[in-house]
Amino acid sequence: MNINNIYIQDISALLDNILNINILRADVLDPVVSGNKWFKLQFYVRDAIAAGKTTLATFGGPYSNHIIATAKYGANMGLNTVGFIRGEKPTTLSPTLTDAIQHGMTLHFVSREDFERKEKIISHNQDPNWAWIPEGGYGITGAEGAKSMLTIKDTSSYDTIICAVGTGTMMAGLIKAAAPHQKIIGLSVLKNNISIDAAIKALLTEDEVNKSFEIIHDYHFGGYAKLTPALIDFMNDCYNKMELPLDFVYTAKLMYGAQNLATKGKFEPSSKILVIHSGGLQGNRSFKKGTLTF
Ligand SMILES: *Cc1c(COP(=O)(O)O)cnc(C)c1O
């Protein structure tokens, strides 16, 4: 895991070079602690260690990038990890959960109903040695960590920065880090998730709320982790054309949306666009072999 591996790739070919569009390859940080997850976790982990905690406890679904990232990053930092997983224990564990166990994470499966009552899970599992991290790393601590995604490389020349939005923690961090001439555009991967606007604003100060940003809801492809054959074709095209691997939950919808917005004239011809590759490639293991060309 080396943040110096992160680089900026020119992907103007995506738009037949009519626009200047680059991508921040945060996915290359680590195949598992990928992209934004390390950034969002960094201060939770720092604070846990400073408080003398021995264990990180968090929540996620069976394919969660956040769960596997917490398992591996925690192990690297010498911490125990506990994951509360949405849904009953399946007969065959997902590759994500199998890997999480391999990294030493203890898993507890909770019904979908109970999973929605996180406060109850926390109060039933009180342990002074545990540091709780919200699902997806959502919180100001997560957003503060995500700020450094924009400072790891010189990103000052870009006027438009586009990212995928799940919990909105990364987007809040990018808004915090943005310079006055920069606009942050977030593409929501959840269907009709209108509460995301308030969730992001809750992580911002009064000044930051007045910065330039926009959330777009048109590129969820049917909802969270849903996909269409066209999206798979698009993923293969991006790889074949630019050696750009994308995940189907977040970054494929992000790239598709960025391309589609560009063709609809959303951006000035002179604009310099930076797309954030936030990682998540481990999730592609849920595809049948041969579906993707990479
Ligand atoms: C988790 C994740 C996101 C969403 O980040 P939020 O901070 O929850 O909005 C985006 N892209 C990838 C690849 C992710 O794994």
CSV table of C-alpha atoms and ligand atoms in Angstrom, one decimal:
chain,number,residue,atom,x,y,z
A,1,MET,CA,0.0,0.0,0.0
A,2,ASN,CA,1.8,3.1,-1.2
A,3,ILE,CA,0.1,6.3,-1.9
A,4,ASN,CA,2.9,7.4,-4.2
A,5,ASN,CA,1.7,4.8,-6.7
A,6,ILE,CA,-1.4,6.9,-7.4
A,7,TYR,CA,-1.1,8.7,-10.7
A,8,ILE,CA,-3.2,10.8,-13.2
A,9,GLN,CA,-4.1,9.2,-16.5
A,10,ASP,CA,-5.2,11.0,-19.6
A,11,ILE,CA,-8.5,9.5,-20.8
A,12,SER,CA,-9.4,12.1,-23.4
A,13,ALA,CA,-9.7,9.2,-25.9
A,14,LEU,CA,-13.0,8.4,-24.1
A,15,LEU,CA,-14.5,11.5,-25.7
A,16,ASP,CA,-12.6,11.3,-29.0
A,17,ASN,CA,-10.3,14.0,-27.6
A,18,ILE,CA,-13.0,16.7,-27.9
A,19,LEU,CA,-12.5,17.4,-24.2
A,20,ASN,CA,-9.6,17.4,-21.8
A,21,ILE,CA,-10.4,14.6,-19.3
A,22,ASN,CA,-8.1,12.9,-16.9
A,23,ILE,CA,-8.6,10.3,-14.2
A,24,LEU,CA,-7.0,10.1,-10.7
A,25,ARG,CA,-6.0,6.4,-10.4
A,26,ALA,CA,-6.5,6.0,-6.7
A,27,ASP,CA,-7.5,2.4,-7.4
A,28,VAL,CA,-3.8,1.4,-7.8
A,29,LEU,CA,-3.2,2.2,-4.1
A,30,ASP,CA,-4.0,-1.4,-3.3
A,31,PRO,CA,-6.2,-4.1,-4.8
A,32,VAL,CA,-8.1,-4.5,-1.5
A,33,VAL,CA,-7.7,-1.3,0.5
A,34,SER,CA,-8.8,0.4,-2.7
A,35,GLY,CA,-9.1,4.0,-3.7
A,36,ASN,CA,-11.2,6.1,-1.4
A,37,LYS,CA,-11.5,3.5,1.4
A,38,TRP,CA,-8.0,3.9,2.7
A,39,PHE,CA,-8.4,7.7,2.6
A,40,LYS,CA,-11.7,7.6,4.5
A,41,LEU,CA,-10.4,5.1,7.1
A,42,GLN,CA,-7.1,6.8,7.8
A,43,PHE,CA,-8.2,9.1,10.6
A,44,TYR,CA,-10.6,6.6,12.2
A,45,VAL,CA,-7.7,4.3,12.5
A,46,ARG,CA,-5.4,7.0,13.7
A,47,ASP,CA,-7.9,8.0,16.4
A,48,ALA,CA,-8.5,4.4,17.4
A,49,ILE,CA,-4.8,3.8,18.0
A,50,ALA,CA,-4.4,7.2,19.8
A,51,ALA,CA,-7.3,6.2,22.1
A,52,GLY,CA,-5.6,2.9,22.9
A,53,LYS,CA,-8.3,0.7,21.2
A,54,THR,CA,-7.3,-2.8,20.0
A,55,THR,CA,-10.2,-3.5,17.7
A,56,LEU,CA,-12.0,-1.8,14.8
A,57,ALA,CA,-15.7,-2.7,14.5
A,58,THR,CA,-17.8,-1.7,11.5
A,59,PHE,CA,-20.8,-2.7,9.2
A,60,GLY,CA,-21.3,-3.6,5.6
A,61,GLY,CA,-22.9,-5.9,3.0
A,62,PRO,CA,-21.4,-9.2,1.8
A,63,TYR,CA,-19.5,-7.5,-1.2
A,64,SER,CA,-18.6,-4.4,0.7
A,65,ASN,CA,-15.4,-2.6,-0.3
A,66,HIS,CA,-15.4,-0.9,3.1
A,67,ILE,CA,-15.5,-4.3,5.0
A,68,ILE,CA,-12.5,-5.8,3.2
A,69,ALA,CA,-10.6,-2.5,3.3
A,70,THR,CA,-11.2,-2.3,7.1
A,71,ALA,CA,-10.1,-5.9,7.5
A,72,LYS,CA,-6.8,-5.5,5.7
A,73,TYR,CA,-5.9,-2.0,6.8
A,74,GLY,CA,-6.7,-3.0,10.4
A,75,ALA,CA,-4.5,-6.1,10.1
A,76,ASN,CA,-1.7,-4.0,8.7
A,77,MET,CA,-1.9,-1.6,11.7
A,78,GLY,CA,-1.9,-4.4,14.2
A,79,LEU,CA,-5.6,-4.0,15.1
A,80,ASN,CA,-8.2,-6.7,15.4
A,81,THR,CA,-11.3,-6.2,13.2
A,82,VAL,CA,-15.0,-7.1,13.6
A,83,GLY,CA,-17.5,-6.9,10.8
A,84,PHE,CA,-21.3,-6.9,11.2
A,85,ILE,CA,-22.6,-8.2,7.9
A,86,ARG,CA,-26.0,-7.5,6.5
A,87,GLY,CA,-28.1,-10.6,6.0
A,88,GLU,CA,-28.1,-14.2,7.2
A,89,LYS,CA,-24.9,-16.2,6.8
A,90,PRO,CA,-24.9,-17.7,3.3
A,91,THR,CA,-23.8,-21.3,2.7
A,92,THR,CA,-21.0,-20.0,0.4
A,93,LEU,CA,-19.3,-16.9,1.5
A,94,SER,CA,-18.6,-14.2,-1.0
A,95,PRO,CA,-14.9,-13.7,-2.1
A,96,THR,CA,-15.0,-10.4,-0.2
A,97,LEU,CA,-16.0,-12.0,3.1
A,98,THR,CA,-13.6,-15.0,2.6
A,99,ASP,CA,-10.8,-12.5,2.2
A,100,ALA,CA,-11.9,-10.5,5.2
A,101,ILE,CA,-11.7,-13.6,7.3
A,102,GLN,CA,-8.3,-14.3,5.9
A,103,HIS,CA,-7.2,-10.9,7.0
A,104,GLY,CA,-8.3,-11.8,10.5
A,105,MET,CA,-11.8,-10.2,10.6
A,106,THR,CA,-14.4,-11.8,12.9
A,107,LEU,CA,-17.8,-11.7,11.1
A,108,HIS,CA,-21.2,-11.5,12.7
A,109,PHE,CA,-24.2,-11.9,10.4
A,110,VAL,CA,-27.3,-9.9,11.3
A,111,SER,CA,-30.7,-9.9,9.7
A,112,ARG,CA,-31.6,-7.1,7.3
A,113,GLU,CA,-34.0,-5.7,9.8
A,114,ASP,CA,-31.5,-5.7,12.6
A,115,PHE,CA,-28.8,-4.3,10.3
A,116,GLU,CA,-30.9,-1.1,10.0
A,117,ARG,CA,-30.8,-0.6,13.8
A,118,LYS,CA,-27.1,0.0,14.1
A,119,GLU,CA,-27.5,1.8,17.5
A,120,LYS,CA,-28.8,-1.5,18.9
A,121,ILE,CA,-25.9,-3.5,17.5
A,122,ILE,CA,-23.5,-1.1,19.1
A,123,SER,CA,-25.3,-1.1,22.5
A,124,HIS,CA,-25.4,-4.9,22.5
A,125,ASN,CA,-21.7,-5.1,21.8
A,126,GLN,CA,-20.2,-2.7,24.2
A,127,ASP,CA,-16.5,-3.2,24.6
A,128,PRO,CA,-14.1,-0.5,25.8
A,129,ASN,CA,-11.4,-1.8,23.5
A,130,TRP,CA,-13.5,-1.4,20.4
A,131,ALA,CA,-13.5,1.6,18.1
A,132,TRP,CA,-16.7,1.8,16.0
A,133,ILE,CA,-16.5,3.0,12.4
A,134,PRO,CA,-19.8,3.9,10.7
A,135,GLU,CA,-20.9,2.0,7.6
A,136,GLY,CA,-19.0,3.2,4.6
A,137,GLY,CA,-16.8,5.3,6.8
A,138,TYR,CA,-19.6,8.0,6.7
A,139,GLY,CA,-18.8,10.9,9.0
A,140,ILE,CA,-16.7,14.0,9.3
A,141,THR,CA,-13.6,11.9,10.2
A,142,GLY,CA,-14.1,10.0,7.0
A,143,ALA,CA,-14.6,13.2,4.9
A,144,GLU,CA,-11.5,14.8,6.5
A,145,GLY,CA,-9.5,11.8,5.4
A,146,ALA,CA,-10.9,11.9,1.8
A,147,LYS,CA,-9.7,15.5,1.5
A,148,SER,CA,-6.2,14.3,0.8
A,149,MET,CA,-7.4,12.5,-2.4
A,150,LEU,CA,-7.1,16.0,-4.0
A,151,THR,CA,-3.7,16.9,-2.6
A,152,ILE,CA,-1.9,13.6,-3.2
A,153,LYS,CA,-1.2,14.9,-6.7
A,154,ASP,CA,-1.3,18.5,-8.1
A,155,THR,CA,-4.9,18.8,-9.1
A,156,SER,CA,-5.1,22.6,-9.1
A,157,SER,CA,-5.4,22.9,-12.9
A,158,TYR,CA,-8.8,21.1,-13.0
A,159,ASP,CA,-12.0,23.1,-12.9
A,160,THR,CA,-14.4,20.2,-12.8
A,161,ILE,CA,-13.9,17.1,-10.5
A,162,ILE,CA,-16.3,14.2,-10.9
A,163,CYS,CA,-16.8,11.4,-8.4
A,164,ALA,CA,-19.1,8.5,-7.6
A,165,VAL,CA,-21.4,8.9,-4.6
A,166,GLY,CA,-22.4,6.1,-2.2
A,167,THR,CA,-22.6,7.5,1.4
A,168,GLY,CA,-21.3,10.9,0.1
A,169,THR,CA,-18.3,10.9,2.5
A,170,MET,CA,-15.7,11.1,-0.3
A,171,MET,CA,-17.6,13.8,-2.1
A,172,ALA,CA,-17.9,15.8,1.1
A,173,GLY,CA,-14.1,15.5,1.4
A,174,LEU,CA,-13.5,16.6,-2.1
A,175,ILE,CA,-15.8,19.7,-1.5
A,176,LYS,CA,-13.8,20.5,1.6
A,177,ALA,CA,-10.5,20.3,-0.4
A,178,ALA,CA,-11.7,22.1,-3.6
A,179,ALA,CA,-10.3,25.4,-4.6
A,180,PRO,CA,-12.6,28.3,-5.4
A,181,HIS,CA,-12.3,27.7,-9.2
A,182,GLN,CA,-13.3,24.0,-8.9
A,183,LYS,CA,-16.7,22.4,-9.0
A,184,ILE,CA,-17.3,19.0,-7.6
A,185,ILE,CA,-19.9,16.9,-9.4
A,186,GLY,CA,-21.1,13.7,-7.7
A,187,LEU,CA,-22.9,10.9,-9.5
A,188,SER,CA,-25.2,8.9,-7.2
A,189,VAL,CA,-25.1,5.2,-7.7
A,190,LEU,CA,-28.3,4.7,-5.6
A,191,LYS,CA,-31.7,5.1,-7.1
A,192,ASN,CA,-33.7,8.1,-6.0
A,193,ASN,CA,-31.5,8.6,-3.0
A,194,ILE,CA,-32.7,12.1,-2.4
A,195,SER,CA,-31.5,12.2,1.2
A,196,ILE,CA,-27.9,12.1,0.0
A,197,ASP,CA,-27.9,15.9,-0.4
A,198,ALA,CA,-28.6,16.4,3.3
A,199,ALA,CA,-26.2,13.6,4.2
A,200,ILE,CA,-23.3,15.4,2.4
A,201,LYS,CA,-24.2,18.8,3.7
A,202,ALA,CA,-24.2,17.4,7.3
A,203,LEU,CA,-20.5,16.8,6.8
A,204,LEU,CA,-19.7,20.4,5.7
A,205,THR,CA,-19.2,23.6,7.5
A,206,GLU,CA,-21.4,26.6,6.7
A,207,ASP,CA,-18.7,28.0,4.4
A,208,GLU,CA,-18.2,24.7,2.7
A,209,VAL,CA,-21.9,24.3,2.0
A,210,ASN,CA,-21.6,27.4,-0.2
A,211,LYS,CA,-18.9,26.0,-2.4
A,212,SER,CA,-19.7,24.8,-5.9
A,213,PHE,CA,-21.0,21.3,-6.1
A,214,GLU,CA,-23.8,19.3,-7.7
A,215,ILE,CA,-25.3,15.8,-7.2
A,216,ILE,CA,-26.7,14.0,-10.3
A,217,HIS,CA,-29.1,11.1,-10.0
A,218,ASP,CA,-29.4,9.9,-13.6
A,219,TYR,CA,-26.7,7.2,-13.7
A,220,HIS,CA,-27.6,4.5,-11.2
A,221,PHE,CA,-28.5,1.9,-13.9
A,222,GLY,CA,-31.5,0.7,-12.0
A,223,GLY,CA,-30.1,1.0,-8.5
A,224,TYR,CA,-27.2,0.1,-6.2
A,225,ALA,CA,-25.1,-2.8,-7.7
A,226,LYS,CA,-27.6,-3.2,-10.5
A,227,LEU,CA,-26.3,-3.4,-14.0
A,228,THR,CA,-27.2,-3.8,-17.7
A,229,PRO,CA,-25.4,-5.5,-20.6
A,230,ALA,CA,-24.6,-2.0,-21.9
A,231,LEU,CA,-22.7,-1.2,-18.8
A,232,ILE,CA,-20.6,-4.4,-19.1
A,233,ASP,CA,-19.9,-3.5,-22.8
A,234,PHE,CA,-18.9,0.0,-21.7
A,235,MET,CA,-16.5,-1.5,-19.0
A,236,ASN,CA,-14.9,-3.7,-21.6
A,237,ASP,CA,-14.6,-0.8,-24.1
A,238,CYS,CA,-12.9,1.4,-21.5
A,239,TYR,CA,-10.4,-1.3,-20.8
A,240,ASN,CA,-9.7,-2.2,-24.4
A,241,LYS,CA,-9.4,1.5,-25.4
A,242,MET,CA,-7.5,2.9,-22.5
A,243,GLU,CA,-6.4,0.0,-20.2
A,244,LEU,CA,-8.8,1.5,-17.7
A,245,PRO,CA,-10.3,-1.1,-15.4
A,246,LEU,CA,-13.6,-0.1,-13.8
A,247,ASP,CA,-15.9,-1.7,-11.1
A,248,PHE,CA,-19.5,-2.1,-11.9
A,249,VAL,CA,-21.0,-0.7,-8.7
A,250,TYR,CA,-19.3,2.7,-8.7
A,251,THR,CA,-16.7,3.7,-11.3
A,252,ALA,CA,-18.3,2.3,-14.4
A,253,LYS,CA,-21.4,4.3,-13.7
A,254,LEU,CA,-19.2,7.3,-13.0
A,255,MET,CA,-17.3,7.0,-16.2
A,256,TYR,CA,-20.4,6.3,-18.2
A,257,GLY,CA,-22.1,9.4,-16.6
A,258,ALA,CA,-19.1,11.6,-17.2
A,259,GLN,CA,-19.0,10.6,-20.9
A,260,ASN,CA,-22.8,11.0,-21.3
A,261,LEU,CA,-22.8,14.4,-19.6
A,262,ALA,CA,-20.0,15.5,-21.9
A,263,THR,CA,-21.8,14.5,-25.1
A,264,LYS,CA,-24.9,16.4,-23.8
A,265,GLY,CA,-22.8,19.6,-23.6
A,266,LYS,CA,-22.5,19.8,-19.8
A,267,PHE,CA,-18.9,21.0,-19.9
A,268,GLU,CA,-17.3,24.0,-21.5
A,269,PRO,CA,-14.9,22.9,-24.4
A,270,SER,CA,-12.1,24.6,-22.5
A,271,SER,CA,-12.7,22.8,-19.2
A,272,LYS,CA,-10.2,20.5,-17.6
A,273,ILE,CA,-12.0,17.6,-16.1
A,274,LEU,CA,-10.7,15.2,-13.4
A,275,VAL,CA,-12.6,12.0,-12.7
A,276,ILE,CA,-11.8,10.2,-9.5
A,277,HIS,CA,-11.2,6.4,-9.8
A,278,SER,CA,-12.1,5.5,-6.3
A,279,GLY,CA,-11.2,1.8,-6.6
A,280,GLY,CA,-13.6,-1.1,-5.8
A,281,LEU,CA,-12.2,-3.5,-8.4
A,282,GLN,CA,-12.4,-6.5,-6.0
A,283,GLY,CA,-16.1,-6.3,-6.4
A,284,ASN,CA,-15.8,-7.5,-10.0
A,285,ARG,CA,-15.1,-11.0,-8.7
A,286,SER,CA,-18.8,-11.5,-8.5
A,287,PHE,CA,-18.9,-11.7,-12.3
A,288,LYS,CA,-18.8,-15.1,-14.1
A,289,LYS,CA,-15.4,-15.7,-15.7
A,290,GLY,CA,-15.2,-14.3,-19.2
A,291,THR,CA,-17.8,-11.5,-18.7
A,292,LEU,CA,-15.1,-8.9,-18.5
A,293,THR,CA,-12.0,-8.7,-20.8
A,294,PHE,CA,-9.8,-7.7,-17.9
B,1,LIG,C1,-17.3,3.1,-1.3
B,1,LIG,C2,-17.0,3.5,-2.7
B,1,LIG,C3,-17.5,4.7,-3.2
B,1,LIG,C4,-18.5,5.6,-2.5
B,1,LIG,O1,-17.8,6.4,-1.5
B,1,LIG,P1,-18.7,7.2,-0.5
B,1,LIG,O2,-17.7,8.0,0.3
B,1,LIG,O3,-19.5,6.2,0.4
B,1,LIG,O4,-19.7,8.1,-1.3
B,1,LIG,C5,-17.2,5.1,-4.5
B,1,LIG,N1,-16.4,4.3,-5.3
B,1,LIG,C6,-15.9,3.2,-4.8
B,1,LIG,C7,-15.1,2.3,-5.7
B,1,LIG,C8,-16.2,2.7,-3.5
B,1,LIG,O5,-15.7,1.5,-3.1
